[in-house]
Coordinates of N, CA and C in Angstrom, one line a residue:
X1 N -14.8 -5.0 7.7 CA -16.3 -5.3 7.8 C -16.7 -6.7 7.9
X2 N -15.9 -7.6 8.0 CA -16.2 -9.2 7.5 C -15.7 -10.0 9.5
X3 N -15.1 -9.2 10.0 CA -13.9 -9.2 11.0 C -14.9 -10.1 12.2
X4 N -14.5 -11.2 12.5 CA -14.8 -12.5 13.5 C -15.4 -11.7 14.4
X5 N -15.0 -10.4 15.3 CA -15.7 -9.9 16.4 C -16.4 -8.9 15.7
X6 N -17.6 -8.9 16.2 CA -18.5 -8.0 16.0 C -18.4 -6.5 16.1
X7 N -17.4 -6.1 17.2 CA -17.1 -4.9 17.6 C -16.3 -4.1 16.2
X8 N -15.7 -5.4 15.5 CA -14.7 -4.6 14.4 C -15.6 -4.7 13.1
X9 N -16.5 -5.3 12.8 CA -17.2 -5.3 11.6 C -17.7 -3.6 11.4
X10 N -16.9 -2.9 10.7 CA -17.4 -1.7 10.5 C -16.3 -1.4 8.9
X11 N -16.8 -0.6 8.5 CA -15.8 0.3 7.2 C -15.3 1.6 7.4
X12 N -13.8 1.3 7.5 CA -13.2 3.1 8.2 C -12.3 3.6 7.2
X13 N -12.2 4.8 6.8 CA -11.5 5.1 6.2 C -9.7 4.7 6.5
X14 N -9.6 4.4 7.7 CA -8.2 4.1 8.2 C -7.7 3.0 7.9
X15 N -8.2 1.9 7.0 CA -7.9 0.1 7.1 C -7.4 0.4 5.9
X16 N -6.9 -0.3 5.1 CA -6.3 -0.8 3.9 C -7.7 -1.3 3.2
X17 N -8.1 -1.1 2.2 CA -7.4 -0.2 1.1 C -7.3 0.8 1.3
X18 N -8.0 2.0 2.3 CA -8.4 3.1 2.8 C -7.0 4.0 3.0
X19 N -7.0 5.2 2.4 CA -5.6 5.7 3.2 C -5.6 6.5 4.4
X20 N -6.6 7.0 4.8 CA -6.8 7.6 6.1 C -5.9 7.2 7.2
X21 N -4.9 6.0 7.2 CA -4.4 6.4 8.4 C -2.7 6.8 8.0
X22 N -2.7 6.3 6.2 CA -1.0 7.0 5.5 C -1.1 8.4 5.6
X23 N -2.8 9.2 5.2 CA -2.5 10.4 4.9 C -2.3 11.1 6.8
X24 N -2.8 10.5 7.8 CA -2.2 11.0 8.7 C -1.2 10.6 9.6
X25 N -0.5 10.2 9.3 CA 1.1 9.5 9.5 C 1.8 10.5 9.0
X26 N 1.2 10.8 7.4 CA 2.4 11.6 6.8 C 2.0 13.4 7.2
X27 N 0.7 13.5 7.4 CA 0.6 15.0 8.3 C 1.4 15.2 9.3
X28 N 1.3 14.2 10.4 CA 1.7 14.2 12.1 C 3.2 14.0 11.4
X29 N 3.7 13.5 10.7 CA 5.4 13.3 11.2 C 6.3 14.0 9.6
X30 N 5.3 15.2 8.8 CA 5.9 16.1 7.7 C 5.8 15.1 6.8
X31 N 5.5 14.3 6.5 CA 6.3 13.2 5.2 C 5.8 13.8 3.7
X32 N 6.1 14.2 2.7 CA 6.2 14.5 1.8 C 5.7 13.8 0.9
X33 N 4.5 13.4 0.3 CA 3.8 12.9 -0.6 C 4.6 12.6 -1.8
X34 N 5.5 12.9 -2.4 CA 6.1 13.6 -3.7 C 7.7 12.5 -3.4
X35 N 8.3 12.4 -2.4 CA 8.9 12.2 -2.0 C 9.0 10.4 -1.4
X36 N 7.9 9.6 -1.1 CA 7.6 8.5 -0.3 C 6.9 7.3 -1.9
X37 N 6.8 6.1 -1.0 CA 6.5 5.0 -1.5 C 5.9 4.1 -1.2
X38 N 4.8 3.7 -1.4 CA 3.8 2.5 -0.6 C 5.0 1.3 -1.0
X39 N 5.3 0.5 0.0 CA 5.6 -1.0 -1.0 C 4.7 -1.9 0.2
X40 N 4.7 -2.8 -0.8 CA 3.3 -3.9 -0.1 C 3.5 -5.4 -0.6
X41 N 3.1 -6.3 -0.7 CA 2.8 -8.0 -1.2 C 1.5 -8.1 -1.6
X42 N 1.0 -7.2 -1.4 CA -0.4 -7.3 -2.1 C -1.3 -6.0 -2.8
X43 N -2.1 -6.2 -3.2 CA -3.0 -5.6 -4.5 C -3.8 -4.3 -3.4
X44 N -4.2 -4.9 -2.2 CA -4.5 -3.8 -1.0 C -3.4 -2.7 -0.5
X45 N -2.3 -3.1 -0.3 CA -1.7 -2.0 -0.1 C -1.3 -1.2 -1.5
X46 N -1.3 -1.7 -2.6 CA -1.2 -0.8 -3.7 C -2.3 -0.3 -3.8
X47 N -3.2 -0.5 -3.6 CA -4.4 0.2 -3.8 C -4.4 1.6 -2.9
X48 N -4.0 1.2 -1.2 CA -4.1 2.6 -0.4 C -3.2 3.0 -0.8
X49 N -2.2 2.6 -1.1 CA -0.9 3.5 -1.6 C -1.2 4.4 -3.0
X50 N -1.9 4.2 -3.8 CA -2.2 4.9 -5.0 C -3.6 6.2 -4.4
X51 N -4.5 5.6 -3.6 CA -5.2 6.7 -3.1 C -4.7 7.5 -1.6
X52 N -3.7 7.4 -1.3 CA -2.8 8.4 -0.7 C -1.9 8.9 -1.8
X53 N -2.0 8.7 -2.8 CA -1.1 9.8 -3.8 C 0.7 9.4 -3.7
X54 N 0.9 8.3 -3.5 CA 1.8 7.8 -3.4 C 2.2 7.0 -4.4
X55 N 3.9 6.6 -4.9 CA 4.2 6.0 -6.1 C 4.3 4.4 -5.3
X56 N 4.0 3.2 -6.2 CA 3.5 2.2 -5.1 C 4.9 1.3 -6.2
X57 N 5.3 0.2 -5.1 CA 5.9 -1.0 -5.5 C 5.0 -2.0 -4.8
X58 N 5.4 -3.3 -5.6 CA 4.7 -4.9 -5.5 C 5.9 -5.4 -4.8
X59 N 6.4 -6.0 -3.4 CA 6.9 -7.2 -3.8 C 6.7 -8.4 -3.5
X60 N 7.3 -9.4 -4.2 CA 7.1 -10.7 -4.3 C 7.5 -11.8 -3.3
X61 N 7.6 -11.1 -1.9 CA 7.7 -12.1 -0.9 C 7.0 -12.8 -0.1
X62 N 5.3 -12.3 -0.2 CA 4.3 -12.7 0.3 C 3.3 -13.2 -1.0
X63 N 2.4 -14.5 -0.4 CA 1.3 -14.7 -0.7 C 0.3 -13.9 -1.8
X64 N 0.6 -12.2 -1.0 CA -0.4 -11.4 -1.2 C -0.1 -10.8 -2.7
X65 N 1.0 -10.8 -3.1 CA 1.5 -10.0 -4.7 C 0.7 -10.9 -5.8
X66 N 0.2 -12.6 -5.6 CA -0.1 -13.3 -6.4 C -1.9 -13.3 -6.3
X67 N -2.2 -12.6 -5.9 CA -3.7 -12.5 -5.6 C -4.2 -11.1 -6.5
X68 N -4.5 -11.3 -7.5 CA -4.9 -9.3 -8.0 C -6.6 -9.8 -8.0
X69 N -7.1 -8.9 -7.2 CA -8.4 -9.0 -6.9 C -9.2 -8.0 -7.9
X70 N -10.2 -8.9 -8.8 CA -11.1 -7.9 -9.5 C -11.4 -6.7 -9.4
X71 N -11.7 -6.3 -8.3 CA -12.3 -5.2 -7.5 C -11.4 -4.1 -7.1
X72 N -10.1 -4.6 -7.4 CA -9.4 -3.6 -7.6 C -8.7 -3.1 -8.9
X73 N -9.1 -2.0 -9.6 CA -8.8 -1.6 -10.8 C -7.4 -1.2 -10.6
X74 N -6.7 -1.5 -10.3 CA -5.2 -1.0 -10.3 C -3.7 -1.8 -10.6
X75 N -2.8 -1.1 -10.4 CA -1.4 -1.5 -11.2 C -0.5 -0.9 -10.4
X76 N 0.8 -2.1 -9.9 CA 1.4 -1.2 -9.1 C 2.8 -0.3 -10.4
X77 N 3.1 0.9 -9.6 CA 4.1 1.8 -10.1 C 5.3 0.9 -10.5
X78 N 5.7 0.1 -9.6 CA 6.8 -1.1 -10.0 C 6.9 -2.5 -9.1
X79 N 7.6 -3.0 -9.5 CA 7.4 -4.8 -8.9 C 8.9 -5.1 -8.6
X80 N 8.9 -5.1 -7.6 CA 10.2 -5.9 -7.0 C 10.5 -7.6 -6.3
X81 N 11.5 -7.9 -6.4 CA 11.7 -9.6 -6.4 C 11.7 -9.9 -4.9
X82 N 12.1 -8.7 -3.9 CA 12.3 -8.6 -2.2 C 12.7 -7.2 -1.8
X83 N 12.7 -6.9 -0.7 CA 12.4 -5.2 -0.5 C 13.7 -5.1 -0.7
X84 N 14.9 -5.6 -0.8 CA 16.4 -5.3 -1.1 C 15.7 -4.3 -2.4
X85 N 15.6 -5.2 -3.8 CA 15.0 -4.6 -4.8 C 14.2 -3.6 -5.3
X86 N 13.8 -3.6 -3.7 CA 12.5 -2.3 -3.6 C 13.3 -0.9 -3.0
X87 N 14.1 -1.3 -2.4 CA 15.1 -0.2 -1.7 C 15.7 0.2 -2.9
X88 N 15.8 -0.4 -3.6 CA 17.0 0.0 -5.1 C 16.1 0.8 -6.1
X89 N 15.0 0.3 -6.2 CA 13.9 0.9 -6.7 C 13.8 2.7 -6.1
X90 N 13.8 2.5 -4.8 CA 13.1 4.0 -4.3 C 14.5 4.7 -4.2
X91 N 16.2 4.2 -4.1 CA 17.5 5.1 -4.2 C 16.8 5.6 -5.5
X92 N 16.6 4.9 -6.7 CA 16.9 5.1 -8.2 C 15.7 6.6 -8.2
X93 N 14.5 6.2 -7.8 CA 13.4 7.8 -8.2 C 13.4 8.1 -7.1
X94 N 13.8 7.9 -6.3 CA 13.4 8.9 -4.9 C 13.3 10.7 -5.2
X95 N 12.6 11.8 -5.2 CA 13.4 13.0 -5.6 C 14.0 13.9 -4.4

């Protein structure tokens, strides 16, 4: 909504924090809710990752992990050091 061209200034369910475009990724290509994992650097993809119903990881390679924005009431599932760690994370609960 904030977005330099005017054409993109809108609010869609499909943008981050929004999960509208996880939940239809995981329709079109079977993906299992129960089964999958948001991982992200920031507080916005934990956020769509939690309202797509998904178990979320943080990690700490970007910018974005060190920013927790007010406005988002949330926590991620777990916090990883680099996606190596985050891979190790999702072998360990994957079901």
């Amino acid at each position: 909504p904030k977005a330099t061209l005017k054409k993109y200034r809108m609010r869609c369910g499909c943008r981050k924090p929004g999960a509208g475009m996880i939940r239809k990724g995981m329709r079109e290509y079977g993906v299992s809710r129960e089964g999958s994992f948001m991982v992200g650097d920031g507080m916005m993809d934990i956020v769509a990752g939690q309202r797509a119903g998904l178990r979320t990881i943080l990690v700490k390679t970007g910018p974005g992990h060190k920013r927790i924005d007010a406005m988002y009431n949330a926590k991620p599932g777990f916090v990883a050091k680099d996606l190596p760690a985050a891979a190790r994370i999702i072998k360990r609960y994957a079901k």
